[in-house]
XYZ file of C-alpha atoms in Angstrom:
688
model
C -1.868 -4.809 -41.813
C -3.551 -4.522 -38.419
C -5.073 -1.305 -37.126
C -2.265 -1.026 -34.566
C 0.481 -1.481 -37.133
C -1.169 1.115 -39.357
C -1.387 3.537 -36.429
C 2.257 3.045 -35.559
C 3.289 3.682 -39.149
C 1.250 6.893 -39.157
C 2.344 8.008 -35.703
C 6.023 8.268 -34.949
C 6.940 6.915 -31.505
C 9.011 9.297 -29.386
C 12.766 9.065 -29.422
C 15.314 10.232 -26.909
C 18.985 11.055 -27.406
C 21.554 8.573 -26.188
C 24.046 10.071 -23.775
C 26.199 7.183 -22.534
C 26.806 7.277 -18.797
C 29.229 4.762 -17.325
C 28.275 3.025 -14.079
C 31.068 0.858 -12.724
C 31.250 -1.337 -9.638
C 32.961 -4.625 -8.777
C 34.822 -4.421 -12.099
C 31.508 -4.462 -13.987
C 30.735 -1.641 -16.426
C 27.133 -0.758 -17.241
C 26.336 1.848 -19.869
C 23.132 3.766 -19.181
C 22.246 5.761 -22.281
C 19.326 7.491 -20.574
C 20.768 8.358 -17.181
C 20.372 12.027 -18.151
C 16.592 11.757 -17.700
C 17.126 12.137 -13.957
C 17.690 15.848 -14.556
C 14.271 17.481 -14.422
C 15.842 20.862 -15.151
C 16.966 19.572 -18.531
C 14.234 20.686 -20.989
C 14.784 17.474 -22.944
C 13.410 15.482 -19.994
C 10.006 17.167 -19.856
C 9.914 17.272 -23.666
C 10.383 13.502 -23.797
C 7.717 12.794 -21.167
C 5.253 15.113 -22.923
C 6.036 13.467 -26.273
C 5.307 10.048 -24.775
C 2.038 11.348 -23.326
C 1.026 12.780 -26.691
C 1.908 9.522 -28.450
C -0.048 7.498 -25.905
C -3.027 9.806 -26.289
C -2.940 9.407 -30.055
C -2.500 5.633 -29.933
C -5.452 5.349 -27.545
C -7.627 7.866 -29.357
C -9.750 5.106 -30.893
C -10.663 3.939 -27.356
C -12.031 7.325 -26.235
C -15.639 6.211 -26.479
C -14.792 3.027 -24.581
C -12.973 5.013 -21.879
C -16.021 7.217 -21.467
C -18.316 4.192 -21.321
C -16.141 2.473 -18.719
C -15.930 5.634 -16.629
C -19.682 6.090 -16.727
C -20.224 2.419 -15.832
C -17.918 2.598 -12.837
C -19.283 5.921 -11.653
C -22.856 4.648 -11.990
C -22.115 1.846 -9.495
C -20.947 4.302 -6.833
C -23.322 5.938 -4.419
C -21.798 9.371 -4.808
C -23.595 10.912 -1.856
C -22.757 8.528 0.957
C -21.803 8.256 4.607
C -19.209 6.194 6.451
C -20.228 4.289 9.566
C -19.789 6.707 12.499
C -17.481 5.564 15.268
C -17.718 6.804 18.837
C -14.987 8.407 20.873
C -16.154 9.674 24.262
C -19.274 11.806 23.625
C -18.684 12.282 19.905
C -19.539 10.307 16.782
C -17.021 10.803 13.983
C -17.617 10.020 10.307
C -16.918 11.187 6.772
C -19.331 11.666 3.923
C -19.230 12.312 0.213
C -21.459 14.410 -1.998
C -22.329 13.959 -5.641
C -20.033 15.974 -7.865
C -17.398 16.470 -5.167
C -14.118 14.600 -5.518
C -13.105 14.428 -1.860
C -14.655 13.449 1.489
C -16.065 15.837 4.098
C -15.049 14.963 7.664
C -17.723 15.529 10.322
C -18.918 14.682 13.809
C -21.991 14.837 16.028
C -22.062 15.297 19.780
C -24.088 13.087 22.089
C -26.098 11.147 19.525
C -26.431 10.527 15.814
C -29.534 12.725 15.836
C -27.528 15.768 16.952
C -26.638 18.577 14.529
C -23.697 17.905 12.234
C -20.417 19.731 12.722
C -18.097 19.829 9.713
C -14.513 19.420 10.884
C -12.745 19.583 7.537
C -13.988 19.689 3.943
C -11.202 18.340 1.767
C -12.931 19.743 -1.315
C -12.230 23.239 -0.002
C -8.572 22.365 0.596
C -8.364 21.058 -2.973
C -9.665 24.228 -4.624
C -7.243 25.312 -7.361
C -5.058 22.272 -6.563
C -4.322 19.606 -9.143
C -3.584 17.152 -6.324
C -4.712 17.041 -2.692
C -4.012 14.276 -0.183
C -4.568 14.241 3.575
C -1.894 12.691 5.767
C -2.729 13.387 9.416
C -6.333 13.912 10.571
C -6.334 13.834 14.366
C -8.630 15.381 16.990
C -7.175 16.328 20.382
C -8.104 14.228 23.442
C -10.535 16.936 24.619
C -12.088 17.086 21.115
C -11.514 20.842 20.817
C -8.644 20.944 18.304
C -7.906 19.324 14.952
C -4.491 18.600 13.508
C -4.356 17.847 9.804
C -1.688 17.715 7.112
C -1.887 18.215 3.365
C 0.202 17.193 0.358
C -0.586 19.107 -2.866
C 1.992 17.513 -5.175
C 1.849 13.749 -4.677
C 5.411 13.709 -3.357
C 4.256 12.589 0.126
C 5.591 15.734 1.780
C 2.924 17.088 4.112
C 2.378 20.473 5.732
C 0.809 20.294 9.201
C -1.961 22.668 10.318
C -3.896 23.152 13.568
C -7.550 24.195 13.717
C -9.558 25.459 16.695
C -12.850 23.590 16.306
C -14.814 26.122 18.344
C -13.796 29.210 16.371
C -12.862 27.404 13.100
C -9.712 29.508 13.068
C -6.292 28.147 12.186
C -3.392 28.518 14.551
C -0.705 30.765 13.055
C 1.964 28.088 12.915
C 2.327 25.581 10.079
C 4.909 22.816 9.937
C 6.219 21.738 6.498
C 7.981 18.541 5.420
C 6.210 16.237 7.848
C 5.211 12.599 7.341
C 2.142 10.526 8.166
C 2.600 9.793 11.866
C 1.558 12.199 14.612
C 0.089 12.126 18.106
C -1.330 14.363 20.803
C -0.134 14.287 24.382
C -2.920 14.100 26.961
C -2.550 17.798 27.872
C -4.272 18.813 24.583
C -1.566 21.328 23.734
C 1.564 19.261 23.121
C 2.002 17.285 19.908
C 4.669 15.009 18.495
C 5.350 14.834 14.767
C 7.942 13.406 12.370
C 10.047 15.305 9.841
C 11.475 13.865 6.634
C 15.018 14.008 5.276
C 15.899 14.835 1.631
C 15.160 11.207 0.671
C 11.625 11.465 2.146
C 12.547 9.248 5.107
C 10.911 10.168 8.443
C 14.014 10.500 10.574
C 13.333 13.076 13.304
C 10.778 13.347 16.106
C 9.831 16.838 17.290
C 7.722 18.132 20.143
C 5.585 21.205 19.496
C 3.440 23.285 21.845
C 0.398 24.816 20.183
C 0.489 28.570 19.830
C 4.291 28.762 19.887
C 6.760 29.304 17.081
C 7.883 26.213 15.207
C 11.416 27.520 15.693
C 10.991 26.654 19.381
C 10.072 23.014 18.684
C 12.227 20.498 20.524
C 14.076 17.799 18.615
C 13.386 14.644 20.621
C 15.158 12.087 18.483
C 17.280 11.949 15.333
C 17.712 8.600 13.585
C 21.009 8.638 11.663
C 20.719 5.149 10.146
C 19.253 5.503 6.650
C 17.681 2.053 6.908
C 15.320 3.084 9.732
C 11.988 4.914 9.527
C 10.625 6.745 12.577
C 6.953 6.663 13.606
C 5.039 8.017 16.586
C 1.652 7.061 18.020
C -0.317 6.480 21.201
C -1.609 3.295 22.788
C -5.386 2.779 22.836
C -5.160 2.871 26.620
C -3.969 6.493 26.154
C -1.299 5.847 28.760
C 1.797 5.905 26.563
C 3.212 7.609 23.504
C 5.283 5.197 21.453
C 8.207 6.167 19.240
C 8.964 3.294 16.876
C 12.084 2.919 14.764
C 12.035 0.216 12.156
C 13.886 -1.149 9.163
C 12.767 -4.129 7.105
C 14.258 -6.554 9.623
C 14.906 -4.680 12.879
C 12.837 -2.721 15.422
C 13.431 -0.422 18.371
C 10.734 1.270 20.490
C 10.770 4.039 23.102
C 7.826 4.920 25.343
C 6.716 8.038 27.220
C 3.992 8.690 29.773
C 1.333 10.506 27.713
C 0.522 12.647 30.758
C 4.111 13.865 30.939
C 4.951 15.140 27.431
C 8.051 16.985 28.648
C 9.438 13.806 30.127
C 12.064 11.516 28.653
C 11.301 8.651 26.279
C 12.419 5.323 27.740
C 14.032 2.653 25.572
C 12.085 -0.590 25.789
C 14.484 -2.979 24.055
C 17.649 -2.021 22.133
C 17.698 -2.873 18.445
C 19.254 -6.163 17.506
C 19.760 -6.892 13.837
C 17.093 -9.264 12.585
C 14.784 -8.887 15.583
C 11.412 -7.238 15.002
C 9.023 -6.367 17.789
C 5.875 -4.348 18.342
C 4.669 -3.042 21.682
C 1.279 -2.344 23.230
C 0.047 -1.516 26.709
C -2.633 -2.922 29.001
C -3.006 -2.177 32.711
C 0.309 -2.933 34.409
C 1.764 -4.875 31.468
C 3.383 -4.383 28.098
C 2.555 -6.928 25.375
C 5.247 -7.702 22.799
C 4.787 -9.312 19.374
C 8.254 -10.424 18.267
C 10.103 -12.724 15.897
C 12.997 -13.255 18.298
C 13.719 -16.981 17.870
C 10.221 -17.191 16.341
C 10.119 -16.687 12.570
C 6.284 -16.598 12.548
C 6.256 -14.362 15.638
C 5.132 -15.017 19.202
C 3.414 -12.954 21.900
C 5.160 -12.072 25.146
C 4.105 -10.077 28.200
C 6.132 -8.159 30.778
C 5.416 -5.884 33.771
C 5.566 -2.139 32.997
C 7.567 -1.670 36.187
C 10.142 -4.319 35.196
C 10.076 -4.559 31.402
C 13.527 -6.064 30.887
C 13.710 -9.270 28.877
C 14.342 -11.597 31.798
C 10.814 -10.780 33.017
C 9.078 -11.638 29.733
C 6.472 -14.385 29.836
C 5.105 -16.300 26.848
C 1.433 -15.660 26.065
C 1.271 -17.228 22.578
C 4.226 -19.431 21.602
C 5.699 -19.633 18.133
C 3.859 -21.924 15.701
C 5.181 -23.280 12.408
C 1.862 -23.199 10.566
C 0.337 -19.950 11.876
C 1.807 -16.456 11.671
C 0.953 -14.001 14.419
C 0.289 -10.779 12.489
C -0.547 -8.581 15.475
C -2.806 -7.936 18.456
C -5.337 -5.317 19.510
C -5.907 -4.626 23.206
C -9.106 -3.485 24.909
C -9.936 -3.132 28.617
C -11.098 -6.739 28.970
C -10.288 -8.307 25.613
C -7.425 -9.033 23.279
C -7.993 -9.539 19.560
C -5.372 -11.770 17.948
C -4.734 -11.366 14.214
C -3.141 -14.324 12.451
C -2.598 -15.837 9.010
C -3.117 -19.521 8.320
C -3.371 -21.346 5.019
C -3.048 -18.088 3.121
C -6.021 -16.399 4.800
C -6.384 -13.866 7.640
C -8.079 -15.095 10.803
C -9.094 -13.396 14.031
C -9.433 -14.730 17.559
C -10.772 -12.970 20.652
C -9.496 -13.677 24.167
C -11.280 -12.633 27.341
C -8.441 -11.312 29.491
C -10.292 -12.101 32.708
C -11.183 -15.738 31.969
C -8.587 -16.576 29.349
C -11.291 -18.019 27.079
C -10.591 -17.712 23.348
C -12.936 -18.002 20.380
C -12.408 -17.533 16.659
C -14.224 -15.143 14.333
C -15.384 -17.282 11.417
C -15.872 -16.384 7.753
C -17.704 -18.443 5.134
C -16.015 -17.715 1.804
C -13.047 -19.514 0.166
C -11.045 -16.300 -0.236
C -11.585 -12.995 1.557
C -9.970 -10.142 3.427
C -10.611 -9.114 7.034
C -9.008 -6.298 9.004
C -9.664 -4.030 11.964
C -11.611 -0.810 11.512
C -11.695 2.309 13.745
C -11.711 1.291 17.411
C -10.604 4.301 19.448
C -12.462 3.289 22.641
C -10.485 1.229 25.145
C -13.363 0.468 27.527
C -15.687 -1.347 25.138
C -16.906 -4.838 24.397
C -17.388 -4.039 20.697
C -14.808 -4.737 18.018
C -15.415 -3.041 14.697
C -13.903 -4.796 11.696
C -14.030 -4.699 7.908
C -14.789 -7.712 5.760
C -14.745 -8.123 2.000
C -14.285 -10.790 -0.647
C -14.228 -11.006 -4.415
C -18.037 -11.182 -4.358
C -18.933 -9.386 -1.099
C -18.660 -5.573 -1.130
C -16.685 -3.924 1.671
C -18.675 -4.414 4.856
C -18.364 -2.952 8.337
C -19.307 -5.185 11.282
C -19.636 -4.534 14.990
C -18.640 -7.684 16.841
C -19.716 -8.192 20.444
C -16.714 -9.772 22.123
C -18.871 -10.968 25.038
C -21.619 -12.720 23.079
C -19.650 -13.502 19.870
C -22.494 -11.925 17.873
C -21.824 -9.688 14.884
C -23.947 -6.896 13.479
C -23.595 -5.682 9.922
C -23.450 -1.893 10.198
C -23.007 -1.216 6.530
C -22.232 -2.942 3.264
C -21.035 -0.556 0.565
C -23.945 -0.188 -1.816
C -23.287 -1.106 -5.438
C -25.802 0.713 -7.570
C -27.268 -0.713 -10.743
C -28.522 -4.033 -9.431
C -25.372 -5.948 -8.467
C -26.257 -9.613 -7.856
C -23.432 -11.470 -6.079
C -24.999 -14.823 -6.928
C -23.936 -14.234 -10.532
C -20.235 -14.377 -9.625
C -18.019 -17.172 -8.343
C -14.711 -17.088 -6.492
C -12.287 -19.966 -5.977
C -8.984 -20.749 -4.270
C -6.641 -22.584 -6.637
C -3.113 -23.943 -6.198
C -0.332 -23.946 -8.786
C 3.029 -25.694 -8.489
C 6.148 -23.577 -8.917
C 9.383 -24.659 -10.576
C 10.854 -25.924 -7.279
C 7.696 -27.798 -6.281
C 6.278 -25.099 -3.983
C 2.477 -24.879 -3.940
C 1.400 -21.328 -4.791
C -2.162 -20.125 -4.088
C -4.259 -18.266 -6.650
C -7.504 -16.514 -5.801
C -9.843 -16.142 -8.750
C -13.244 -14.639 -9.554
C -15.415 -14.763 -12.655
C -18.953 -14.358 -13.823
C -20.835 -17.644 -13.698
C -21.380 -19.341 -17.012
C -17.890 -19.159 -18.440
C -16.453 -22.327 -19.942
C -12.959 -23.565 -19.174
C -12.064 -23.939 -22.829
C -8.885 -21.872 -22.984
C -10.673 -19.007 -24.712
C -11.385 -16.764 -21.730
C -9.633 -13.460 -21.334
C -7.880 -13.417 -17.963
C -6.417 -10.522 -15.945
C -3.691 -11.773 -13.577
C -2.048 -9.562 -10.996
C 0.529 -10.011 -8.245
C 2.911 -8.193 -5.919
C 5.175 -10.458 -3.870
C 7.390 -8.083 -1.879
C 7.941 -6.699 1.633
C 5.807 -9.460 3.167
C 2.609 -7.663 2.105
C -0.275 -10.047 1.361
C -2.396 -9.273 -1.706
C -6.008 -8.667 -0.738
C -8.841 -10.699 -2.259
C -11.225 -7.813 -1.791
C -14.226 -6.546 -3.717
C -14.089 -3.928 -6.439
C -17.225 -2.583 -8.076
C -14.981 -1.211 -10.819
C -13.796 -4.744 -11.594
C -17.327 -5.655 -12.667
C -16.611 -3.825 -15.917
C -14.135 -6.604 -16.682
C -16.059 -9.530 -15.218
C -19.267 -8.588 -17.041
C -17.351 -8.668 -20.324
C -16.224 -12.215 -19.638
C -12.777 -11.405 -18.252
C -11.612 -13.706 -15.446
C -9.704 -11.937 -12.655
C -6.991 -13.643 -10.588
C -4.331 -12.837 -7.990
C -1.135 -14.888 -7.759
C -0.187 -15.089 -4.053
C 3.503 -15.503 -4.750
C 6.503 -15.776 -2.454
C 7.848 -12.470 -1.215
C 4.351 -11.575 0.000
C 3.008 -12.451 3.432
C 0.048 -14.645 2.561
C 1.518 -17.896 3.858
C 3.537 -16.596 6.798
C 6.955 -15.115 7.377
C 8.839 -17.945 5.664
C 6.772 -17.268 2.543
C 8.134 -13.740 2.592
C 11.722 -14.664 3.349
C 11.754 -17.266 0.582
C 11.023 -14.476 -1.900
C 13.651 -11.873 -0.985
C 17.421 -11.385 -1.055
C 19.086 -14.210 -2.983
C 15.754 -16.010 -3.358
C 13.954 -13.113 -5.040
C 13.622 -14.977 -8.319
C 11.147 -17.320 -6.595
C 8.694 -14.395 -6.812
C 9.029 -14.351 -10.592
C 9.031 -18.098 -11.170
C 5.972 -18.432 -8.892
C 4.114 -15.883 -11.003
C 5.093 -17.625 -14.221
C 3.985 -20.959 -12.720
C 0.595 -19.439 -11.850
C 0.200 -18.174 -15.412
C 1.184 -21.561 -16.835
C -1.234 -23.327 -14.487
C -4.143 -21.108 -15.520
C -3.336 -21.855 -19.153
C -2.918 -25.609 -18.619
C -6.202 -25.774 -16.719
C -7.952 -24.064 -19.630
C -8.860 -20.921 -17.746
C -7.207 -18.939 -20.525
C -4.453 -19.017 -23.135
C -1.323 -16.945 -23.568
C -2.904 -14.787 -26.279
C -5.792 -13.989 -23.885
C -3.721 -13.337 -20.758
C -3.099 -9.800 -19.466
C -0.906 -9.198 -16.410
C -0.595 -6.173 -14.159
C 1.424 -4.992 -11.169
C 2.458 -1.755 -9.499
C 5.584 -0.478 -7.756
C 7.451 -3.631 -6.636
C 4.701 -5.425 -8.556
C 5.914 -3.410 -11.544
C 9.347 -4.923 -11.010
C 7.580 -8.280 -11.132
C 6.032 -7.310 -14.477
C 9.385 -6.258 -15.911
C 11.119 -9.418 -14.709
C 8.540 -11.882 -16.074
C 8.369 -9.939 -19.364
C 12.092 -10.475 -19.765
C 11.903 -14.125 -18.698
C 8.769 -15.246 -20.552
C 7.491 -12.587 -22.974
C 5.734 -15.311 -24.969
C 3.442 -16.115 -22.049
C 1.467 -12.882 -22.017
C -0.683 -10.943 -24.459
C -0.363 -7.593 -22.671
C 1.218 -6.020 -19.592
C 0.366 -3.025 -17.414
C 3.268 -1.838 -15.258
C 2.179 0.878 -12.836
C 4.947 3.074 -11.317
C 7.319 0.146 -11.888
C 10.497 -0.204 -9.835
C 12.637 -1.444 -12.732
C 16.107 0.115 -12.472
C 16.910 -1.777 -9.316
C 20.705 -1.794 -9.221
C 21.208 1.877 -10.048
C 18.432 3.060 -7.745
C 19.452 1.258 -4.587
C 23.089 2.170 -5.084
C 22.073 5.842 -4.923
C 21.730 6.587 -1.213
C 20.141 9.992 -1.909
C 16.967 8.262 -3.103
C 14.131 6.808 -0.961
C 14.497 3.362 -2.552
C 18.106 2.856 -1.569
C 19.512 2.075 1.870
C 16.098 1.187 3.292
C 15.756 -1.346 0.479
C 18.999 -3.184 1.133
C 17.193 -5.331 3.701
C 14.662 -6.353 1.054
C 16.746 -6.899 -2.069
C 20.292 -7.008 -0.702
C 23.091 -4.448 -0.717
C 24.600 -4.277 -4.211
C 27.826 -2.906 -2.727
C 28.334 -6.604 -1.940
C 29.267 -8.294 -5.231
C 27.148 -11.362 -4.500
C 24.025 -9.219 -4.246
C 25.114 -6.939 -7.089
C 25.395 -9.857 -9.493
C 22.120 -11.404 -8.368
C 20.081 -8.190 -8.525
C 21.582 -7.284 -11.887
C 20.564 -10.696 -13.223
C 16.852 -9.858 -12.819
C 16.721 -6.025 -12.811
C 14.239 -5.329 -15.644
C 16.038 -2.296 -17.072
C 19.387 -4.100 -17.122
C 17.938 -7.148 -18.878
C 15.978 -5.674 -21.773
C 16.982 -7.627 -24.889
C 16.403 -7.615 -28.633
C 13.335 -9.859 -28.740
C 9.548 -9.748 -28.988
C 7.673 -8.261 -26.028
C 3.933 -8.172 -25.281
C 1.761 -5.078 -25.733
C 2.783 -2.871 -22.820
C 1.323 0.099 -20.951
C 3.682 1.786 -18.488
C 2.356 4.322 -15.960
C 4.361 6.887 -13.991
C 3.957 9.927 -11.727
C 6.203 12.941 -12.179
C 6.181 13.706 -8.432
C 6.587 10.101 -7.308
C 8.959 10.023 -4.337
C 9.086 6.222 -4.137
C 9.699 5.195 -7.743
C 11.149 8.188 -9.546
C 9.578 9.054 -12.903
C 12.824 8.338 -14.748
C 12.708 4.594 -14.035
C 9.579 3.917 -16.139
C 10.732 6.553 -18.670
C 14.174 5.015 -19.200
C 12.704 1.517 -19.329
C 10.203 2.585 -21.979
C 12.743 4.092 -24.333
C 15.124 1.139 -23.911
C 12.302 -1.308 -24.650
C 11.335 0.709 -27.710
C 14.928 0.732 -28.889
C 15.524 -3.009 -28.559
C 12.207 -4.828 -28.990
C 11.775 -6.701 -32.279
C 7.958 -6.843 -32.426
C 5.237 -4.546 -33.727
C 3.266 -4.644 -30.476
C 2.350 -1.327 -28.935
C 4.397 0.246 -26.156
C 2.923 3.197 -24.294
C 4.157 5.398 -21.449
C 1.735 7.675 -19.633
C 3.102 10.027 -16.959
C 0.758 11.903 -14.648
C 2.487 15.281 -14.587
C 0.722 16.403 -11.404
C 0.723 13.354 -9.134
C 2.950 10.832 -7.406
C 3.091 7.151 -6.516
C -0.653 6.644 -6.054
C -1.845 8.514 -9.119
C -4.661 11.051 -9.112
C -6.024 12.047 -5.697
C -9.672 12.858 -6.441
C -12.144 10.001 -6.909
C -13.316 11.148 -10.362
C -9.827 11.545 -11.789
C -8.848 8.190 -10.255
C -11.764 6.545 -12.038
C -10.707 8.126 -15.324
C -7.219 6.711 -14.894
C -8.654 3.258 -14.232
C -11.015 3.549 -17.220
C -7.966 4.290 -19.361
C -6.211 1.141 -18.091
C -9.291 -1.027 -18.590
C -9.741 0.379 -22.097
C -6.167 -0.655 -22.882
C -6.865 -4.171 -21.568
C -10.133 -4.621 -23.463
C -8.675 -3.147 -26.638
C -5.693 -5.515 -26.538
C -8.031 -8.462 -25.958
C -10.345 -7.486 -28.784
C -13.211 -6.897 -26.368
C -13.571 -3.178 -27.014
């Protein structure tokens, strides 16, 4: 008898009462025995979650020393007292810093030069006192640098309360605004602000105007978006000329603009929404620039006069291209930075707007990530960007757009003697079931042999067009240094290979995401990188759906699975329009009120397809206050798996009772959560 079997015989796994609930649509009856778990007021719900937590704690008790060791390893690589690279806005240099023993950053600035005295704007550690969770949403200084707007979430539910601070007196304004979301902007008068409010499903759906020092009851409702598929955002162009109100669903956009010097004016509609047409808008001089997919699946760039912005006056700046996706642009006084994706990798090009000359920013590694950093100044020749790879720690560069020269401002220091020459990354290609070539990025410590005996940690996401980043993680060294190979499957449904890559992994082609992932796993096994009894897989949120789907399809292929806040009860969730993952998701998965989509989604929904068969060792993670994937999805899935599975492998559910979708908020508690996950992986692989 193995240690695990002995433990499971000693410890009794939690049970939950069956209370059949009939769900019927399109003549199809589904019986959900655990639908009752949605009721948080039912004492049985909390009792079940606490029982699962206690069981998980007991089953992982033998890994306590390993968890501590992993935590100490990861913490020892972090420079606890550290400083971000200051960025300049007008006469001020803004930055954040961390101090040893403190879980959260301290936000600061200096006036005139970096040698000037430090002014602390906001110490998040003070906000977090006596709070189990503390997350900042908005952190925005007024145009005259005299006021600070910030918002705080203390539950993990992504519901923020907005505050205003006088930076001269360090006194808060009397008004606070609850139930706001992430987006916010100042008008140029330094007293008018625009913010978004959320509806009961946590969707930002209203734009309000507030004047500092007045009652919130006097705030003016600027816009109400009634369509549940659309999210509302507000922001300001880098030119500081316009405030933009953006409305967007998964497939459709609509933008309004307002003179930032006239906050009491009327927002002007730029282009009415048209189903399936996405566009983004930016401003430069007397022109608006438009990135759109209108008759251009990989997007194109258009330009139109501000005075005559109607579509008949649009001119093509960058035409549509089949092999390159235009991901976005960034405008400066004399330069435009063009962000694209080609061959699975992000690329950047810089155009001089006076001469029209274009050059590309080059990167040397086979797989990497590159994205824009803080660039608040419009009149500058310097582009600040971030660069990282599997072997290069996160680095901040200042790039001179005139000379094409780059300066490394900071590379995140990895303490303990990290030597990047000891690690190797590669870009591999698997072939999916339909012949599609699927990229895999992989990293390992040099010296491993491709003999099928390596432990391998494979992750993926594959939804919403989001590309998975091949970035550095000092924490990951705790796996690599123990001989574990790490890989990312860049599967369809993500955005790595362009918009078609995304669209070929959604709606009625969603199963391509799952078969791509399985093909990547099979390729890594066939090429002797690993074997099925040495292969651990992991994914979160929609990546948790991926985990549930491939577990149902090919449970024999994997040794162990980590599903983090997994979206697994797909049909039931997106039929419930009171939940965040409902109407807004119909443009990703399909509307199950249509029988064609209902049948297709039901055919892969992990919760609906649990069967009496052997499943891998499984760790499921949840957050009680999660507003995106409600706690009951992983809870119901766990108990149904436990009821039906025919193996003796371990099945654990761990719910963070004081956090939401992203887990713990403080850096130390986050590391402890990761140490727990890594301990599970190493224990399952026999590497503890």
